[in-house]
Coordinates of C-alpha atoms and ligand atoms in Angstrom, one line a residue:
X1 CA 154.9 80.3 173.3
X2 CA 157.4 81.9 175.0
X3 CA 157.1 83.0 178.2
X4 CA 160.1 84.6 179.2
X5 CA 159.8 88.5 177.5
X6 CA 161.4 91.4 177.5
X7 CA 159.1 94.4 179.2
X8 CA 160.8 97.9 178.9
X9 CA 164.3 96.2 178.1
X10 CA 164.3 93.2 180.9
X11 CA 163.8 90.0 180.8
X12 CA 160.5 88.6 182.6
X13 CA 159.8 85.0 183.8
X14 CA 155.8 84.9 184.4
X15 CA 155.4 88.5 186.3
X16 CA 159.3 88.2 187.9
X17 CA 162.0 90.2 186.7
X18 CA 164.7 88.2 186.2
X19 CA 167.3 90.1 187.3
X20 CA 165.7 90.7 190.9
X21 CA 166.0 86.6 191.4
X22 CA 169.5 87.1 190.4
X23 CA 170.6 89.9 192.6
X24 CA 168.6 87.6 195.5
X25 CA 169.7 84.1 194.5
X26 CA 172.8 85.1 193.1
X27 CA 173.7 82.9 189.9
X28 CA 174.1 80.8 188.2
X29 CA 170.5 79.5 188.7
X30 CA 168.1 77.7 186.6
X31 CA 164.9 79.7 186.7
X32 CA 161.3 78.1 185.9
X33 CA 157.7 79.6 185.1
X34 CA 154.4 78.4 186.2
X35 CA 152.8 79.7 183.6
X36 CA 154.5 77.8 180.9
X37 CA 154.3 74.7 182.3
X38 CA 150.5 75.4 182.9
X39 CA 150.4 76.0 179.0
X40 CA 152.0 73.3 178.0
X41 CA 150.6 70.7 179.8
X42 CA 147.2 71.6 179.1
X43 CA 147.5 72.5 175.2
X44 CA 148.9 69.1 175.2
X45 CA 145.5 67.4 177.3
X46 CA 143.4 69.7 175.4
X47 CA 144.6 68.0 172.5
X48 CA 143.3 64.6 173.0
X49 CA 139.4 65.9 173.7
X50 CA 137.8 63.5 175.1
X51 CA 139.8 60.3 174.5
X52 CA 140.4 58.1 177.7
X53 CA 143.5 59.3 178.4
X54 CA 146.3 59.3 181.5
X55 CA 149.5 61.5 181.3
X56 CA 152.0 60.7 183.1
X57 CA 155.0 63.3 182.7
X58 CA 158.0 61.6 182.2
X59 CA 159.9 63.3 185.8
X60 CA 163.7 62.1 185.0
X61 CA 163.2 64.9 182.3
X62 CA 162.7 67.3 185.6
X63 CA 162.7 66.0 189.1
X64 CA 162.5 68.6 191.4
X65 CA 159.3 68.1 193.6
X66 CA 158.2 71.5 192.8
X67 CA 157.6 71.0 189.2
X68 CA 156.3 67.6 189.5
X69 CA 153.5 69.1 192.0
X70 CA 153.0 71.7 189.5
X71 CA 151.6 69.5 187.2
X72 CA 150.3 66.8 189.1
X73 CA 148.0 69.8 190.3
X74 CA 147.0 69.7 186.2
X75 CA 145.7 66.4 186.6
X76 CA 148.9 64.7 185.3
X77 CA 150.0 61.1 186.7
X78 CA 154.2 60.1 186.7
X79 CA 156.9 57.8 184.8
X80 CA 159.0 56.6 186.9
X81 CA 162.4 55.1 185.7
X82 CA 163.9 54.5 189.9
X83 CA 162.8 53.6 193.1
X84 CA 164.0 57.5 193.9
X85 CA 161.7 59.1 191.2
X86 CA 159.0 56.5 192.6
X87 CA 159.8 58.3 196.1
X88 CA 160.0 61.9 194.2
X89 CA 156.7 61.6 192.2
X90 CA 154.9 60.1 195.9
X91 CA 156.5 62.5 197.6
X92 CA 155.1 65.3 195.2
X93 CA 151.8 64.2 195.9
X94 CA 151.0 62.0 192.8
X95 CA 148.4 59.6 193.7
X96 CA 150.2 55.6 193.4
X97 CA 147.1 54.8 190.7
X98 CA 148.7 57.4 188.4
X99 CA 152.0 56.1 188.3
X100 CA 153.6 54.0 185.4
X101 CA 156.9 52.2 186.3
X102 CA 159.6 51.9 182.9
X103 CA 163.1 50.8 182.9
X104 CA 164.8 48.3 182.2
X105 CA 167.1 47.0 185.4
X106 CA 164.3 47.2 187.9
X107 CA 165.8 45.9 190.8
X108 CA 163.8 43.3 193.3
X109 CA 164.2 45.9 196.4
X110 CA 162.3 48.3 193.6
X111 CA 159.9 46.0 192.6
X112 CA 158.8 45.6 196.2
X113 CA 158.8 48.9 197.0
X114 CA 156.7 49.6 193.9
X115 CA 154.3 46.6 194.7
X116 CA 154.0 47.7 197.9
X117 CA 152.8 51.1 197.1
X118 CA 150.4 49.7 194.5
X119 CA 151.3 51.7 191.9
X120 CA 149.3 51.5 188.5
X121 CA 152.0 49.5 186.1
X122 CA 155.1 48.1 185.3
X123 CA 156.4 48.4 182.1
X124 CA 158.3 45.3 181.4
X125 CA 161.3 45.2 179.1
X126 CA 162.7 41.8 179.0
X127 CA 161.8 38.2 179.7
X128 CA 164.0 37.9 182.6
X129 CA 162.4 41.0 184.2
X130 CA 159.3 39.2 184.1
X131 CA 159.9 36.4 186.1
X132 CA 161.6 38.6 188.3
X133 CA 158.3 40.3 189.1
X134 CA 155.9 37.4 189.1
X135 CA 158.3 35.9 191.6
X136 CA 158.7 39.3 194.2
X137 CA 154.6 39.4 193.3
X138 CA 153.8 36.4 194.2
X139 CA 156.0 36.3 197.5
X140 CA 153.7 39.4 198.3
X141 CA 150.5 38.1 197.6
X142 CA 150.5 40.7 195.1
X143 CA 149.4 40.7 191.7
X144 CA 151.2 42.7 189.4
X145 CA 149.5 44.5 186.6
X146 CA 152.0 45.5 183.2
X147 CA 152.5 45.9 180.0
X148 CA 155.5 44.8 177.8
X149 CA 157.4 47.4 176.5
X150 CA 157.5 46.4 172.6
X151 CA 160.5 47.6 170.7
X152 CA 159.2 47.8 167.5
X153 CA 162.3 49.2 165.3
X154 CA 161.3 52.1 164.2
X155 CA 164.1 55.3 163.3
X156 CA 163.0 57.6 165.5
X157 CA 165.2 60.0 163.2
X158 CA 166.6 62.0 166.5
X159 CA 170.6 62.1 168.4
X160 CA 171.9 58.4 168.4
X161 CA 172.1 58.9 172.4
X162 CA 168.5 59.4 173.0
X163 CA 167.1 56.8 170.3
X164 CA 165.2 53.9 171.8
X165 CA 163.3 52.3 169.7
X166 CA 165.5 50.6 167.3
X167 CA 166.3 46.5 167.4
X168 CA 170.0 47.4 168.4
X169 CA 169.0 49.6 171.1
X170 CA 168.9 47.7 175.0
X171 CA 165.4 48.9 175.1
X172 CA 162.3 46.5 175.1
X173 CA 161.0 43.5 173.8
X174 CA 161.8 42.7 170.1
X175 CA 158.2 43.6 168.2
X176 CA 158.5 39.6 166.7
X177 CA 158.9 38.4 170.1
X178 CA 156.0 39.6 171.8
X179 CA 153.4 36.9 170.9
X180 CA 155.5 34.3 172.6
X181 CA 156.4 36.1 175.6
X182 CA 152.7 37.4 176.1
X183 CA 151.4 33.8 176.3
X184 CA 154.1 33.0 179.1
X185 CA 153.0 35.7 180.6
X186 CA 149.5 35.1 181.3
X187 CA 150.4 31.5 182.6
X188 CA 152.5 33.4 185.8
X189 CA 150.4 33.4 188.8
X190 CA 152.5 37.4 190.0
X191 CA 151.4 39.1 186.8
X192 CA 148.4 40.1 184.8
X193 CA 149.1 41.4 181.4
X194 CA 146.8 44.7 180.6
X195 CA 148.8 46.3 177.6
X196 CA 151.9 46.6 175.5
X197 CA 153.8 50.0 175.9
X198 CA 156.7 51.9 173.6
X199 CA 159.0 54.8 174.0
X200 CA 161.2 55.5 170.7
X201 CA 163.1 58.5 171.5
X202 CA 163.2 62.0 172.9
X203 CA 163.1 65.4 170.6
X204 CA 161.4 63.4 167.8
X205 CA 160.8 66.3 165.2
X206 CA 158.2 64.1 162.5
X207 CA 154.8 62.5 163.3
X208 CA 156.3 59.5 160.7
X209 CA 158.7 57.6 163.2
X210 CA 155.4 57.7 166.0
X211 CA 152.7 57.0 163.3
X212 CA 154.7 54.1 162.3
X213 CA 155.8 52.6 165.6
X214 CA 151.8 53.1 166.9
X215 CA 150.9 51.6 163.9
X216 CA 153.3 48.4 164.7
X217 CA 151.9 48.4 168.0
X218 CA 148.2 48.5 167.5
X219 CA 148.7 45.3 165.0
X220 CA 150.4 43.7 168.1
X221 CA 147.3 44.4 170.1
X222 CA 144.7 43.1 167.5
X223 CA 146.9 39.6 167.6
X224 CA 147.0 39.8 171.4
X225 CA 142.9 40.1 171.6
X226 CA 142.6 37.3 169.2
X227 CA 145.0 35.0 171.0
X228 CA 143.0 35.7 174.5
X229 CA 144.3 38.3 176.5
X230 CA 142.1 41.0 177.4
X231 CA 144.2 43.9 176.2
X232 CA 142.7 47.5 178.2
X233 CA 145.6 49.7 178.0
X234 CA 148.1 51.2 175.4
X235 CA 151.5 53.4 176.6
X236 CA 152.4 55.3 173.6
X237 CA 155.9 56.6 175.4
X238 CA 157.0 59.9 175.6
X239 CA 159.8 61.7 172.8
X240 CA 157.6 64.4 171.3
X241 CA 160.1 67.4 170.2
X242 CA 160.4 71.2 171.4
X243 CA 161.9 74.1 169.2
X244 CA 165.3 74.8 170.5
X245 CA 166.4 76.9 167.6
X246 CA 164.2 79.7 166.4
X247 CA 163.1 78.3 162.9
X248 CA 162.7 74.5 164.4
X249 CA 158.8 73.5 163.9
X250 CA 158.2 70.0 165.8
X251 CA 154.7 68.5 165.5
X252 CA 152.0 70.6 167.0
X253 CA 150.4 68.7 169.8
X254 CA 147.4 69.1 168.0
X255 CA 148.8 67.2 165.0
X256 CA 150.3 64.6 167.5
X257 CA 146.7 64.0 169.1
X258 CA 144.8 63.8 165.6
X259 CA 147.2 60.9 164.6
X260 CA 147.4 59.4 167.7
X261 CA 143.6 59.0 167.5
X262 CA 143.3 57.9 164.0
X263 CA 145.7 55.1 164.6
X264 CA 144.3 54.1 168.4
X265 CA 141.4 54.9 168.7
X266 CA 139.2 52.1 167.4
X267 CA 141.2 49.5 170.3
X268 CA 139.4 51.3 173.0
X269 CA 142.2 51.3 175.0
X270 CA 143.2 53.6 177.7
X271 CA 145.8 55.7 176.6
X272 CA 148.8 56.3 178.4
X273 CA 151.4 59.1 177.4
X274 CA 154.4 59.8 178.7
X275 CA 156.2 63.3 177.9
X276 CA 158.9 64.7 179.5
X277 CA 160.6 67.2 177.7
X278 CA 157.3 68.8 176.0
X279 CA 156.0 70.1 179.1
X280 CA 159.0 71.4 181.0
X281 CA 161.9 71.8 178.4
X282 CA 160.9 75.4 177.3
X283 CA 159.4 75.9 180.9
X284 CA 163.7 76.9 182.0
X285 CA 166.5 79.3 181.0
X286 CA 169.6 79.3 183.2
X287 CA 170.5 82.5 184.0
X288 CA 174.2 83.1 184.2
X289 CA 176.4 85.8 184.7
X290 CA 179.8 86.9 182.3
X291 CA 183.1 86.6 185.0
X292 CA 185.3 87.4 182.3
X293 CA 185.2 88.7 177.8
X294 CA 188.5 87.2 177.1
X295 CA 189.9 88.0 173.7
X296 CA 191.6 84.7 172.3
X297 CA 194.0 85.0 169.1
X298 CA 191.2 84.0 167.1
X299 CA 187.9 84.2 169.0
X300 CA 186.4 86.7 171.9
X301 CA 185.6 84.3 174.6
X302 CA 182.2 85.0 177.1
X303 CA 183.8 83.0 180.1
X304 CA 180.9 82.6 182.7
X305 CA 180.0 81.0 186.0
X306 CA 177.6 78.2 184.7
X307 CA 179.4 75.1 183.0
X308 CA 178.9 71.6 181.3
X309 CA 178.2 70.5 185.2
X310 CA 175.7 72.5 185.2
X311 CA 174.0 71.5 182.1
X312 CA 175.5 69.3 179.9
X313 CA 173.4 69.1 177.1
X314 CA 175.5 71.1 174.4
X315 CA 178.6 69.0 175.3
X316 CA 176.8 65.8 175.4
X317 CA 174.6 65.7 172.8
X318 CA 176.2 68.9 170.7
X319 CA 172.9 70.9 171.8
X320 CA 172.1 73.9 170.4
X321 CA 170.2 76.3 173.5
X322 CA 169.6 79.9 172.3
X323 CA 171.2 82.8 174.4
X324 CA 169.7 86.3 175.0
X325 CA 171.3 88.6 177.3
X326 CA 168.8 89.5 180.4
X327 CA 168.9 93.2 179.3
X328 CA 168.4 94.0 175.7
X329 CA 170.5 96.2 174.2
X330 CA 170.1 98.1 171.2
X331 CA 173.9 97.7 169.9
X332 CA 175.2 95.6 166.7
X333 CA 175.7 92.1 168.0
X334 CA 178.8 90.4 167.7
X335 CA 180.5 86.9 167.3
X336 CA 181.4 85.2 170.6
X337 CA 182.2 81.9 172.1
X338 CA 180.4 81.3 175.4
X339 CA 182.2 79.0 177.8
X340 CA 182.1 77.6 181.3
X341 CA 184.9 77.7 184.0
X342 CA 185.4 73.7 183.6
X343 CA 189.1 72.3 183.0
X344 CA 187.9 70.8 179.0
X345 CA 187.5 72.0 175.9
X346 CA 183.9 70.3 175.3
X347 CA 182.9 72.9 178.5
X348 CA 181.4 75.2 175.4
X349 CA 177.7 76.4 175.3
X350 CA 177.8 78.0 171.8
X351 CA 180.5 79.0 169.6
X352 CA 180.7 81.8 166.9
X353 CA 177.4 82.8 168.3
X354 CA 176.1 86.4 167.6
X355 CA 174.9 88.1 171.2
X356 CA 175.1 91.8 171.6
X357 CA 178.1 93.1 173.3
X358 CA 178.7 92.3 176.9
X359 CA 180.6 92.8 179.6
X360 CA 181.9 91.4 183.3
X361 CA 178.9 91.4 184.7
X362 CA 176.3 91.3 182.5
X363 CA 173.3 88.2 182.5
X364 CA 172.7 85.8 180.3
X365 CA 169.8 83.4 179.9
X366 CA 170.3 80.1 178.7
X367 CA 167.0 78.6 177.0
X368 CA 164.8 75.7 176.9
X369 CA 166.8 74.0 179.9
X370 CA 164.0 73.2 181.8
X371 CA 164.3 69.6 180.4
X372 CA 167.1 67.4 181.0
X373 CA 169.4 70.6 182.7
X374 CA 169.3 70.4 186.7
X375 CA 168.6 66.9 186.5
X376 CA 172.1 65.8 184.5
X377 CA 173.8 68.3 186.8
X378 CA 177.1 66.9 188.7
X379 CA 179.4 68.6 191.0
X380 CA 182.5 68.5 188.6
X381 CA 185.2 70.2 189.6
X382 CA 183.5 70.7 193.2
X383 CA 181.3 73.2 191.6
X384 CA 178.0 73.6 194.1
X385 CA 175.0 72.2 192.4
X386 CA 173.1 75.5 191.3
X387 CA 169.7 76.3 192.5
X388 CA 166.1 75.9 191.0
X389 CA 163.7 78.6 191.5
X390 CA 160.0 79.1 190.4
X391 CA 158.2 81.4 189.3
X392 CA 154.7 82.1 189.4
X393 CA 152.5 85.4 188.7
X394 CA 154.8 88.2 190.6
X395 CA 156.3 85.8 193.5
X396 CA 159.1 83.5 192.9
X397 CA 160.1 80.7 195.5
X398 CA 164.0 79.0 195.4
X399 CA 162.5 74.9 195.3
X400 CA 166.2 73.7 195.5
X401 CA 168.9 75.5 197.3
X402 CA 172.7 76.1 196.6
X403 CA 174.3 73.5 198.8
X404 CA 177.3 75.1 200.9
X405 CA 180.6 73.4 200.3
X406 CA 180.6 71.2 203.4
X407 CA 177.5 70.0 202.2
X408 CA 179.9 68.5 199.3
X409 CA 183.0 68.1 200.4
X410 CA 181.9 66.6 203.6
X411 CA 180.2 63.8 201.8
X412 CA 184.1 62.0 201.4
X413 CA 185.3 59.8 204.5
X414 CA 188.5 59.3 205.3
X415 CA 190.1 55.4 205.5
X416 CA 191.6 53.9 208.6
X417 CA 195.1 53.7 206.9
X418 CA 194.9 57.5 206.2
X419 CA 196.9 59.3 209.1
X420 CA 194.6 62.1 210.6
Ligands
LIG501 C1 162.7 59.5 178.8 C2 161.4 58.7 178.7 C3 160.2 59.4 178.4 C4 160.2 60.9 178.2 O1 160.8 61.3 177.0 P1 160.7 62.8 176.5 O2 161.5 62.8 175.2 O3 161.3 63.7 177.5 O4 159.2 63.1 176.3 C5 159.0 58.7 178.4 N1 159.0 57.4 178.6 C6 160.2 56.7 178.8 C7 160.1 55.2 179.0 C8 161.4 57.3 178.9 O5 162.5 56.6 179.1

């Protein structure tokens, strides 16, 4: 679904005109709506029926407090991968008994912090981590409960840079290993073992790579049960993909749910899962405006005020994000190159990409940026972080402000030996 339309030649986010939050923010800005987050999250819950079931939204794919209130408001618990998402997702109002902890440096300051705010589980990924945490546990009085985070080597078929779940990747507890470590486990007087836990990969676009790491996993359990431990909870991960390109079909979330039943369901287990991008990704355009057409000796150039600080997803993982002009236009489109103001090369959104014609001036929106945008966002080239605004019905609300440039600059501190 997608929820930002054109009505009578504009571009509409819920009931907001787009072009009114830029002439009132001023851009660039990244621009999110209510009701697609609403949508998403509960096609994705409706899904599972009535299977005992906890979503927690992955919030390092989005963690501004507004959109993590949004959908804790659904009913939706947190992952947590920092002490400071911990402290995002709390301060956001998600209760501490919906939030799952992955990661795999967890520091002891986090642990106790964590601990101490009794939050629902750790996902542990390494043996080391897991004497870490009996240890800060125990010198609490505290009894941790988690799950190991089994990396069962699976090809999660996606980017190399955001594939998890292979046995060369830093991630988790190799699959053949997780007998062993279990039983050490349940002899440390800080920890309680409840489940095992996985996370593959992000924008996984075939049910095969899940259905055959769950399948991996739910063997794991059975040989857990029979070796003691009283095994109550699975954490399938997060990594289901969106559409980013107008023909791409990822899984359906009713697909998704139908396997995920058929291969869980007889453990009983309470289900955990963790998405991220699927419920905000397509929730966000940027909206950006055209400083300059430029024609190069080869290519015509849209140069505009948003770059790869903003969002660095094209440069970084060669992402492709569709781009409509905020006011449609009736004209032939035409080949163009759409770059940022940054000093590199790599500061390239689309090239040879067919827009209709623009000019100085003119908006653009930027889709499916909701996921993975404002949080990767730096302040290269002393560019302002941009703001995040929501939408919802006809009333739209800024949720992170443009910083002024002493907000930035003033950050730096002199040394002694520097003359005044
Ligand atoms: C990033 C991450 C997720 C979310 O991944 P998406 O692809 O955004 O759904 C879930 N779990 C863990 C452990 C992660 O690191």
């Amino acid at each position: 679904m997608n929820f930002f339309e054109y009505r009578d030649g504009e571009m509409y986010a819920d009931n907001v005109r787009v072009s009114e939050v830029a002439e009132q923010v001023g851009t660039p800005f990244y621009l999110y709506s209510t009701a697609s987050l609403t949508y998403q999250f509960n096609q994705f819950k409706d899904a599972f029926g009535d299977l005992d079931l906890l979503i927690c939204y992955a919030v390092k794919a989005n963690t501004n407090q507004a959109v993590i209130k949004t959908l804790g408001d659904l009913g939706a618990g947190a992952d947590v991968v920092s002490e400071g998402e911990l402290r995002r997702a709390l301060a956001a109002g998600i209760p501490a008994e919906k939030i799952v902890y992955s990661g795999v440096a967890k520091t002891e300051s986090e642990m106790i912090f964590a601990l101490e705010n009794e939050i629902y589980q750790f996902n542990v990924e390494s043996e080391p981590e897991l004497y870490q945490l009996s240890e800060v546990a125990s010198s609490l009085d505290k009894i941790a409960d988690i799950t190991f985070r089994v990396n069962p080597d699976v090809d999660a078929k996606t980017h190399a840079k955001i594939s998890t779940g292979k046995s060369e990747n830093k991630f988790g507890v190799p699959w053949t290993k997780v007998r062993e470590i279990c039983a050490r486990a349940a002899e440390l007087s800080g920890i309680k073992l409840v489940g095992l836990d996985l996370h593959i990969g992000s924008q996984i676009t075939e049910l095969d790579p899940f259905e055959e790491a769950f399948t991996r996993i739910t063997g794991l359990i059975e040989t857990l049960r029979e070796d003691g431990h009283d095994i109550t909870r699975l954490d399938l991960g997060g990594g289901l993909g969106i559409p980013y390109e107008g023909d791409d079909v990822p899984p359906l979330p009713r697909e998704y749910a139908a396997m995920v039943k058929r291969v869980v369901s007889h453990l009983g287990c309470k289900i955990i899962i963790e998405p991220g991008r699927f419920l905000v990704g397509n929730a966000g355009i940027l909206v950006s405006k055209v400083v300059y057409v430029k024609s190069g000796e080869k290519r015509k150039f849209l140069i505009i005020d948003a770059a790869m600080n903003d969002l660095v997803r094209p440069s970084m993982y060669d992402a492709y994000h569709r781009i409509d002009p905020v006011k449609e236009s009736d004209e032939d489109s035409t080949l163009y190159d759409i770059v940022g103001p940054v000093c590199e090369s790599g500061d390239t959104f689309a090239t040879n990409r067919l827009v209709t014609p623009m000019k100085k001036d003119d908006l653009l929106a930027i889709r499916s940026v909701g996921a993975y945008g404002a949080v990767m966002a730096s302040t290269y080239n002393t560019r302002k972080l941009i703001p995040e605004v929501l939408v919802k019905a006809d009333e739209f609300a800024v949720v992170r402000p443009r910083p002024s440039y002493d907000d930035i600059i003033g950050l730096d501190q002199s040394a002694p030996w520097l003359s005044e």
